[in-house]
Tab-separated table of C-alpha atoms in Angstrom:
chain	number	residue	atom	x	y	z
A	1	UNK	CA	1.439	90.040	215.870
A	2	UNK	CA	2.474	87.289	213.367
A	3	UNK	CA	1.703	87.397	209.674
A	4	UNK	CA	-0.676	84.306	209.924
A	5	UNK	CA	-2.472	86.100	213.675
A	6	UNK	CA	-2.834	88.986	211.318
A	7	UNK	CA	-4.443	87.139	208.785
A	8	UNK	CA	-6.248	85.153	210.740
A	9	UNK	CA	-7.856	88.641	212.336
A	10	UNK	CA	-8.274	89.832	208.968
A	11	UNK	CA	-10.269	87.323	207.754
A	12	UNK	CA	-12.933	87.272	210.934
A	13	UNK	CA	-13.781	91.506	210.515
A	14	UNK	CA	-13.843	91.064	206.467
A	15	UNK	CA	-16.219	87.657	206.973
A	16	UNK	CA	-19.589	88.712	206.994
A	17	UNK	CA	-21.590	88.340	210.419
A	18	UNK	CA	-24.290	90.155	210.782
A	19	UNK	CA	-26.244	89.359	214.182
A	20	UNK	CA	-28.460	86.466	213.060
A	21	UNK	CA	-26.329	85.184	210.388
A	22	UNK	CA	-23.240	84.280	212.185
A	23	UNK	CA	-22.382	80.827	210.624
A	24	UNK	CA	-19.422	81.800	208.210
A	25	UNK	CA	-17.316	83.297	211.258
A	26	UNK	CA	-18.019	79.951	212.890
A	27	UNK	CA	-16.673	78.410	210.691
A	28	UNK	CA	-13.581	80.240	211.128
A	29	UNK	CA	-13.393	79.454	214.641
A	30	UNK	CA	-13.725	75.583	214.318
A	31	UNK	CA	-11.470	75.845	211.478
A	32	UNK	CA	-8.420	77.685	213.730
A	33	UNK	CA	-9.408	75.519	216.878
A	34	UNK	CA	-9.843	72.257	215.664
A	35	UNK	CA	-6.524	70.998	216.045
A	36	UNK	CA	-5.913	72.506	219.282
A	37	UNK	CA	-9.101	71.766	221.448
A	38	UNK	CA	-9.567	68.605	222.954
A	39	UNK	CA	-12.839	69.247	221.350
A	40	UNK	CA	-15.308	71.806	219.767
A	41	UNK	CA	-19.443	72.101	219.875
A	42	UNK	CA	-21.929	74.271	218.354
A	43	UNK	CA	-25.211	74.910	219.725
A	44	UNK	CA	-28.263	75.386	217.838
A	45	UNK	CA	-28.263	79.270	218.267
A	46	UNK	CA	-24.981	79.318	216.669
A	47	UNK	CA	-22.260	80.026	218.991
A	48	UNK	CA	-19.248	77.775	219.147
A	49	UNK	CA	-17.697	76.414	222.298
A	50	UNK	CA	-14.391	74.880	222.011
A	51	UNK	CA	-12.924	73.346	225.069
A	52	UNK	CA	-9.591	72.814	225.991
A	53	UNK	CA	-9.551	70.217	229.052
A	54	UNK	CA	-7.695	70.834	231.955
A	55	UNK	CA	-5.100	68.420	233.415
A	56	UNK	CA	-5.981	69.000	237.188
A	57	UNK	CA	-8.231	70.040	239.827
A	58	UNK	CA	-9.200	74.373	239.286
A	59	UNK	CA	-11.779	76.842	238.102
A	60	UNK	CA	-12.847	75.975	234.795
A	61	UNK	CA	-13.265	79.581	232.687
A	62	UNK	CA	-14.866	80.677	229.361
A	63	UNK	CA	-13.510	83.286	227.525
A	64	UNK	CA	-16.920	84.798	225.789
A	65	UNK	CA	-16.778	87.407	222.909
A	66	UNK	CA	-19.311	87.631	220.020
A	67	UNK	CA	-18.875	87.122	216.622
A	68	UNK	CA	-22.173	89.060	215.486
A	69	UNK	CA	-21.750	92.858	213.788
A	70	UNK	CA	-23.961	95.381	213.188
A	71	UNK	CA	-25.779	95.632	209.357
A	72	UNK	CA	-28.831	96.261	207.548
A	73	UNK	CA	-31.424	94.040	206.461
A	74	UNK	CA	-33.570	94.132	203.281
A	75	UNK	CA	-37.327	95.200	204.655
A	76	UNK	CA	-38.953	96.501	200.714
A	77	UNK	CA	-37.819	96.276	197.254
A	78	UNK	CA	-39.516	99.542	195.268
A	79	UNK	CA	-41.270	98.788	191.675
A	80	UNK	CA	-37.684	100.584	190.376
A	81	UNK	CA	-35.144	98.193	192.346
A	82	UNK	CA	-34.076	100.352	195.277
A	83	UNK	CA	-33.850	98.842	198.595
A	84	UNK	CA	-35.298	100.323	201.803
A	85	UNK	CA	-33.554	99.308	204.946
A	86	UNK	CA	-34.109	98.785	208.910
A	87	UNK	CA	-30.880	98.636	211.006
A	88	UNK	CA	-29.897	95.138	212.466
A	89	UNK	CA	-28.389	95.937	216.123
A	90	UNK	CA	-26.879	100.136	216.773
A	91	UNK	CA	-26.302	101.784	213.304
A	92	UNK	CA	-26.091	105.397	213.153
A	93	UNK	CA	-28.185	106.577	209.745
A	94	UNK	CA	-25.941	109.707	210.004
A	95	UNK	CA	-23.436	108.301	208.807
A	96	UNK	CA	-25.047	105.893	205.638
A	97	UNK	CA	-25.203	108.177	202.812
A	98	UNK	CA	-22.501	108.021	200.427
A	99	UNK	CA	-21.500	104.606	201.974
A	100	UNK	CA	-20.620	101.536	199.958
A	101	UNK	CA	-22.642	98.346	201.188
A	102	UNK	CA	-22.570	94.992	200.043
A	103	UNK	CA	-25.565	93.041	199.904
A	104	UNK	CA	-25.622	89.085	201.283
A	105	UNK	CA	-27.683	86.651	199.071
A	106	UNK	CA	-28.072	83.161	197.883
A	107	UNK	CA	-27.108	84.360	194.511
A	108	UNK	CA	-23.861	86.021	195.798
A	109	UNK	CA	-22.933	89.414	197.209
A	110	UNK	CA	-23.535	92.458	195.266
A	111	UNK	CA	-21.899	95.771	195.782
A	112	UNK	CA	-24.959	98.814	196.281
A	113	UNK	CA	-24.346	102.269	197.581
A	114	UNK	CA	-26.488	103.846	200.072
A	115	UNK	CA	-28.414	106.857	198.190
A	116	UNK	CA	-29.360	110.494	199.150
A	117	UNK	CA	-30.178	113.650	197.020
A	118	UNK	CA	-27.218	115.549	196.103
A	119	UNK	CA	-26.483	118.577	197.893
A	120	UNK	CA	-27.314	120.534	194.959
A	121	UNK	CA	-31.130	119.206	195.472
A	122	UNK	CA	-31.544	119.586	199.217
A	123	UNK	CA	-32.933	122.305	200.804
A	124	UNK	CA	-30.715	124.215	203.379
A	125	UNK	CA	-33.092	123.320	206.241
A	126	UNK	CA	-33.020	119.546	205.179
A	127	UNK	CA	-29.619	120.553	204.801
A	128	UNK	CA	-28.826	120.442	209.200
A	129	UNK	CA	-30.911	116.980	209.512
A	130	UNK	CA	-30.029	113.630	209.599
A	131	UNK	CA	-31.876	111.965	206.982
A	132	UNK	CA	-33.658	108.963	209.137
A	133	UNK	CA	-32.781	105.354	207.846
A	134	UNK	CA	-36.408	104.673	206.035
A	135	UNK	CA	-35.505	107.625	203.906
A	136	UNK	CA	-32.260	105.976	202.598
A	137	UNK	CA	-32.332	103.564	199.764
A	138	UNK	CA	-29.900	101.168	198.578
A	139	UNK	CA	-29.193	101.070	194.615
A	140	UNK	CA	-27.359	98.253	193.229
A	141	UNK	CA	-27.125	99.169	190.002
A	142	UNK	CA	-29.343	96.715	188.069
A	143	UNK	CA	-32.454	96.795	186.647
A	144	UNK	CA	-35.388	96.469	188.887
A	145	UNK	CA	-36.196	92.380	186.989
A	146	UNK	CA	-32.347	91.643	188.197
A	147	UNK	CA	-33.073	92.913	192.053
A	148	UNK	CA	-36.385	91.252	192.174
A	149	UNK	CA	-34.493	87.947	191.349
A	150	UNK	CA	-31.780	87.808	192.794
A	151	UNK	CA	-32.769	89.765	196.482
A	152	UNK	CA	-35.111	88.613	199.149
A	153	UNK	CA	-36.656	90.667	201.760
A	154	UNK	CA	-34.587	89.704	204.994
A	155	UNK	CA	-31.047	89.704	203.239
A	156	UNK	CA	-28.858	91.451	205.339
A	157	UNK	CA	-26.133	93.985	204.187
A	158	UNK	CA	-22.671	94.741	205.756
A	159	UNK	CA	-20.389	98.147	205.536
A	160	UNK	CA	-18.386	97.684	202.246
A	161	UNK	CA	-15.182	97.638	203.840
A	162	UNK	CA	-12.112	95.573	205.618
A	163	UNK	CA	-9.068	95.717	207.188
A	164	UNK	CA	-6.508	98.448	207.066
A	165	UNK	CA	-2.944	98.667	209.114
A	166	UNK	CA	-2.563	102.671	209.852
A	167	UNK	CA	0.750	103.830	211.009
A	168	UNK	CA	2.119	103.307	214.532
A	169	UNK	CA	0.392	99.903	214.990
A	170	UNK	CA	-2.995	101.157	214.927
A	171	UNK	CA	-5.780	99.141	212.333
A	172	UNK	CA	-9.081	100.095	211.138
A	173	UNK	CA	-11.612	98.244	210.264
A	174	UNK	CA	-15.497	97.042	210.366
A	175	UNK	CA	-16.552	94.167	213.029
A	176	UNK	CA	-13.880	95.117	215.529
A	177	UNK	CA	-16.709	94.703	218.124
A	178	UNK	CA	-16.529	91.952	218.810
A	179	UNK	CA	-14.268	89.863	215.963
A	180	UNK	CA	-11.232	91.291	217.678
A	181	UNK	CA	-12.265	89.636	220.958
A	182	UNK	CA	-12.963	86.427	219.072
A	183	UNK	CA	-9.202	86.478	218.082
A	184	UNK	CA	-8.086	87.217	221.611
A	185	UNK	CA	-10.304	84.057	222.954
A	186	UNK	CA	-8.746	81.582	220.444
A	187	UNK	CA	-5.298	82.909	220.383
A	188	UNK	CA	-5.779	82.428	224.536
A	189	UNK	CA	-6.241	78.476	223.917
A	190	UNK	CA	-3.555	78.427	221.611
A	191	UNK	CA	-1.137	80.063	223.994
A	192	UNK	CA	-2.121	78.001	227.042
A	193	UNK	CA	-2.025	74.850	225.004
A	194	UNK	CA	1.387	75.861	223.551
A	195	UNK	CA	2.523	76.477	227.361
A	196	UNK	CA	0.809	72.880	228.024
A	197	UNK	CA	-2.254	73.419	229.363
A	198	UNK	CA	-4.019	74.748	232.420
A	199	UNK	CA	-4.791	73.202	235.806
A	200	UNK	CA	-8.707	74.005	235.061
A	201	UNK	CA	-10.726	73.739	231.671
A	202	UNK	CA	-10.978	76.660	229.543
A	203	UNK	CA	-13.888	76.696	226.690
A	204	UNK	CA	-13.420	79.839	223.917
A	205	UNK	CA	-16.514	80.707	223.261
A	206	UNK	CA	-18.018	82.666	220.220
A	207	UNK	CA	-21.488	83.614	220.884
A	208	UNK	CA	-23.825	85.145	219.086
A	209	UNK	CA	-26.851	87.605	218.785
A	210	UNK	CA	-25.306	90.117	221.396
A	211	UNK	CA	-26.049	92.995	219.422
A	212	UNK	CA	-29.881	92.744	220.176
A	213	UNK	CA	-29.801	91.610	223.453
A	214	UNK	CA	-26.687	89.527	224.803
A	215	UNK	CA	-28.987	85.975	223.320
A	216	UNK	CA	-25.937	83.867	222.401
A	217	UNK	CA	-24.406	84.477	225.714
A	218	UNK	CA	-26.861	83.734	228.131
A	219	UNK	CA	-27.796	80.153	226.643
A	220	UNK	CA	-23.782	79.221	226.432
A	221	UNK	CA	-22.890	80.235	229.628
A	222	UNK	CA	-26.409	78.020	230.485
A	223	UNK	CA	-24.756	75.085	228.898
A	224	UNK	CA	-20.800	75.541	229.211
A	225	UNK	CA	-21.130	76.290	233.018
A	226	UNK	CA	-18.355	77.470	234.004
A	227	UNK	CA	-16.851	78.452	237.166
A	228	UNK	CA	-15.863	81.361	236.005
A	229	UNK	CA	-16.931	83.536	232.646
A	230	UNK	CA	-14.765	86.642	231.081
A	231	UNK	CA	-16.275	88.574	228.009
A	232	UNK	CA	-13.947	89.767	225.724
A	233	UNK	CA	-15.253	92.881	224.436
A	234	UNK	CA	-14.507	96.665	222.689
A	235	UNK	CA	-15.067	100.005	225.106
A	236	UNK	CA	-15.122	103.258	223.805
A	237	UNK	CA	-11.751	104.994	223.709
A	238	UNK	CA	-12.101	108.564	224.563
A	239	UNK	CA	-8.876	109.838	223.355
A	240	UNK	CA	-10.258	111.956	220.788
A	241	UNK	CA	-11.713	115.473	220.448
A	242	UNK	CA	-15.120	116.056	221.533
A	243	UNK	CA	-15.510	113.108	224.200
A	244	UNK	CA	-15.683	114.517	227.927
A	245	UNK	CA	-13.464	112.291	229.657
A	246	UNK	CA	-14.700	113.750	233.406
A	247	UNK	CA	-18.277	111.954	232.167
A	248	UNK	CA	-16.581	108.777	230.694
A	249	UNK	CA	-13.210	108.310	231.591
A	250	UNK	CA	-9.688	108.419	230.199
A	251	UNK	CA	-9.552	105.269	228.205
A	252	UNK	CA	-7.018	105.250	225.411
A	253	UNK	CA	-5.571	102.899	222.869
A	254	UNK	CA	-2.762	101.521	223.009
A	255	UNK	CA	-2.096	101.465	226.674
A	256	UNK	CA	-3.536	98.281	227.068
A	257	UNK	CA	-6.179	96.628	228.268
A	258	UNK	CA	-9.189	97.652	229.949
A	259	UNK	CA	-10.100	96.078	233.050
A	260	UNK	CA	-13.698	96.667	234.374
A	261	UNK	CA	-15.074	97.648	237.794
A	262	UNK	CA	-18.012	97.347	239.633
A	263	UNK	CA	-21.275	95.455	240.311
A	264	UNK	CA	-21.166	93.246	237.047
A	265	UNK	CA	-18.029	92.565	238.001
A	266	UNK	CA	-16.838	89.253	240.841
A	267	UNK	CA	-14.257	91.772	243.373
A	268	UNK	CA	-12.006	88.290	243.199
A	269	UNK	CA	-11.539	88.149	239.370
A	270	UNK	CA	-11.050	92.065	239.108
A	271	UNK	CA	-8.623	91.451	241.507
A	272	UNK	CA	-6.538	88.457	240.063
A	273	UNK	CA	-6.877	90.434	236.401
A	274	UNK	CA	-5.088	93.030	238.165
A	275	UNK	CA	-2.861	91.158	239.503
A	276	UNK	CA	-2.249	89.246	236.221
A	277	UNK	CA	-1.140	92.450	234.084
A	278	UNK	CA	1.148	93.939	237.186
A	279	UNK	CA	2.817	89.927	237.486
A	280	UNK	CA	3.363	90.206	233.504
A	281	UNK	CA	4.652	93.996	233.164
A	282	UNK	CA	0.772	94.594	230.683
A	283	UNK	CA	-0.247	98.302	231.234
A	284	UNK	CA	-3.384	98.110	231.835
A	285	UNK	CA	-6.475	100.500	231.993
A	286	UNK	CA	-9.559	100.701	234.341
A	287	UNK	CA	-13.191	101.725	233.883
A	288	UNK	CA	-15.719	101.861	235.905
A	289	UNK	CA	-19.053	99.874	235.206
A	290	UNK	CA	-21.605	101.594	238.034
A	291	UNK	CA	-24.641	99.384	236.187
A	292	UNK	CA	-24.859	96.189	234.398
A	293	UNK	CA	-22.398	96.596	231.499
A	294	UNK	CA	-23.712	96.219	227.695
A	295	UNK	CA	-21.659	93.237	226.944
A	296	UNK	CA	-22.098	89.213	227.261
A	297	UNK	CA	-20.488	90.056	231.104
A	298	UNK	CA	-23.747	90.719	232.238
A	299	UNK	CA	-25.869	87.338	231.665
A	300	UNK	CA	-23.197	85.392	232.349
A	301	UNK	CA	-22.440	86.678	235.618
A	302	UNK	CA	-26.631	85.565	236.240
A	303	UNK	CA	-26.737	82.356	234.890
A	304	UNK	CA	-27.844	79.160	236.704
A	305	UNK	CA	-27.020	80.160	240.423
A	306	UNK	CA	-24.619	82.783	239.697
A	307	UNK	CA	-20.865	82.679	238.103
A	308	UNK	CA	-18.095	84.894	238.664
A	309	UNK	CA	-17.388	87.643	235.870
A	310	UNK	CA	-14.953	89.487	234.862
A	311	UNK	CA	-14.809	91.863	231.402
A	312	UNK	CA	-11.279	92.744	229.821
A	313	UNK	CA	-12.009	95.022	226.753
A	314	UNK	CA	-9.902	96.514	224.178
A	315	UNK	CA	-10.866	100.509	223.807
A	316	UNK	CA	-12.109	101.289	220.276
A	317	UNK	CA	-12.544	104.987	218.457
A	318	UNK	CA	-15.686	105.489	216.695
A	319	UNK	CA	-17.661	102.458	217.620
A	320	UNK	CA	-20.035	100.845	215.169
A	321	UNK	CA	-18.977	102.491	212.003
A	322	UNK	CA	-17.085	101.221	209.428
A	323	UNK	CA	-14.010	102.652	210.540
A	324	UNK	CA	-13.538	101.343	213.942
A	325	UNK	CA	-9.655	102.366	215.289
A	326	UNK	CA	-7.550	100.255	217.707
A	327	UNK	CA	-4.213	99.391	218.624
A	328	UNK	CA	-2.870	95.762	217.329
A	329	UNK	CA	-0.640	95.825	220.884
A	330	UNK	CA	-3.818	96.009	222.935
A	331	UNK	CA	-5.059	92.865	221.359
A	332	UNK	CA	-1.782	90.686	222.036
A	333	UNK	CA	-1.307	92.349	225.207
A	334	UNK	CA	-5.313	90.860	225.960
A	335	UNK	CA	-3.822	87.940	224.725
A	336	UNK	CA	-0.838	87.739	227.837
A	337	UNK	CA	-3.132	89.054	230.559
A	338	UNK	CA	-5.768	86.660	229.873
A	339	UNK	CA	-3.110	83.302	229.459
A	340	UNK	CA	-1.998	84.609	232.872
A	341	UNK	CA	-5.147	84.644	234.422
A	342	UNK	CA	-5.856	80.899	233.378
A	343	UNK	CA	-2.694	79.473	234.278
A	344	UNK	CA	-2.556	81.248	237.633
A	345	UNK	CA	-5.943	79.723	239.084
A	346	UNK	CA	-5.564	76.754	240.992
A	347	UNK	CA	-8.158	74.580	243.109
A	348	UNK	CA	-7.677	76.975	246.433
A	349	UNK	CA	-9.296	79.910	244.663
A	350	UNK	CA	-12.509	81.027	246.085
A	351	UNK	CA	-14.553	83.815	244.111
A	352	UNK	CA	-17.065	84.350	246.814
A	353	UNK	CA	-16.917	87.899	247.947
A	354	UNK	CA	-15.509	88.681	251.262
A	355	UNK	CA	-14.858	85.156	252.258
């Protein structure tokens, strides 16, 4: 990964997004795209659609991934200044307390930390519970006149951390679902317009709202219509202790990406995904999807009459915390696969099952 791809990926996890207040990551998209797409759109939910015309007759495809992340959101402001909390999309109160926010308002952000009693104070049979999220406060240090003026009920508050390169090519970071598969989708239209464009349109799309309810998706793959629609997602990796990999499968990072299997899923584009990583020497990793997945795959692949679906995802340890793990070579080897799978479609392709 280049020094300005790195950057770029940087700046999308440490730009606040949570669902609902996606607009500054949009910004980042139009920004990197503009001078690359023939041209770019936003809708009035939010998500951006930049489109990169095709010079001939094949399957046009949108690469989805959403640029919402998980937060907090302001519900109460006590007499004293503390801030009481509900969680915006899957946040896991166990693992608040301690935690350093930072809290997003039209006076600026300001820097809180997520309160408990001390140790010292808590009984030992509080001691083995999980102290539930309206029991957590939020202190930002001033005095209850300064949080009173400069918060508003509905300001939404994001993990107090970024980006961080471990050792071995592994980052951490907050946002990795789904920033990471925003990067993937626009460094996809800069590689295919760098190899001079594919036979069939491809739109990058950055939806939002999928973290309560895939919203973003469903009304851009409504209006982008495409033939056929991948989402760019994270799965869990289960490559650490304590996950039963006979109940969800041996998915690891850094051996590539993960392709998905099964009803949410068009046989055809599994197929030519597969295909795609063998043609380019990508390891690549398979789960299997028995249901509708979680991810923008599944209202795409029902929208209008039906598309064709596909969903490549990059496996991720400890999902939805601020310290999400993955591998930086599962990203750009997303990055090959997908290019592959563009440029390979041409106008004979036929996604309808068994014909």
């Amino acid at each position: 990964m280049s020094k300005v791809d790195k950057k770029f990926l940087k700046s999308l996890v440490e730009t606040p997004s949570v669902t609902g207040c996606e607009t500054q990551v949009a910004s980042l998209v139009r920004e990197r795209l503009a001078s690359v797409a023939t041209y770019v759109e936003t809708d009035v939910m939010g998500s951006v659609h930049a489109v990169l015309e095709g010079a001939g007759e094949a399957p046009s495809v949108m690469v989805a991934a959403h640029m919402d992340e998980v937060g907090l959101m302001v519900t109460y402001i006590s007499p004293e200044g503390f801030l009481s909390v509900s969680a915006v999309g899957g946040v896991d109160a166990a693992i608040l307390p301690g935690m350093r926010v930072d809290v997003h308002t039209q006076s600026g952000v300001f820097r809180g930390v997520v309160g408990r009693k001390p140790i010292h104070l808590i009984s030992p049979e509080e001691r083995k519970n999980v102290t539930p999220l309206h029991s957590l406060v939020i202190d930002l240090g001033m005095s209850a006149k300064k949080v009173r003026s400069r918060v508003r009920i509905g300001d939404v508050i994001t993990y107090g951390v970024g980006f961080e390169e471990l050792s071995g090519g592994m980052a951490v970071s907050r946002g990795f679902d789904d920033k990471m598969g925003v990067y993937v989708a626009a460094r996809v239209m800069e590689e295919i317009a760098q190899a001079g464009g594919s036979r069939g349109t491809y739109s990058c799309v950055g939806t939002v709202q999928e973290e309560i309810g895939l919203r973003g998706a469903q009304t851009s793959a409504f209006c982008v219509d495409p033939d056929v629609g991948i989402a760019v997602d994270v799965t869990h990796a289960t490559d650490y202790p304590g996950i039963d990999q006979s109940r969800y499968g041996k998915i690891v990072c850094g051996k590539g990406p993960v392709i998905a299997r099964g009803p949410n899923v068009n046989p055809v584009v599994f197929e030519r995904l597969v295909a795609a990583a063998e043609a380019e020497g990508i390891p690549y990793q398979i789960e299997a999807e028995p249901g509708v997945t979680g991810t923008d795959a599944a209202v795409i692949q029902t929208s209008r009459s039906g598309r064709a679906c596909g969903l490549v995802s990059v496996a991720v340890r400890y999902m939805h915390t601020p310290t999400e793990v993955l591998s930086l070579h599962d990203l750009e080897a997303t990055v090959k696969l997908l290019k592959r799978f563009v440029l390979d479609l041409d106008e004979d392709v036929s996604f309808v099952p068994g014909v």
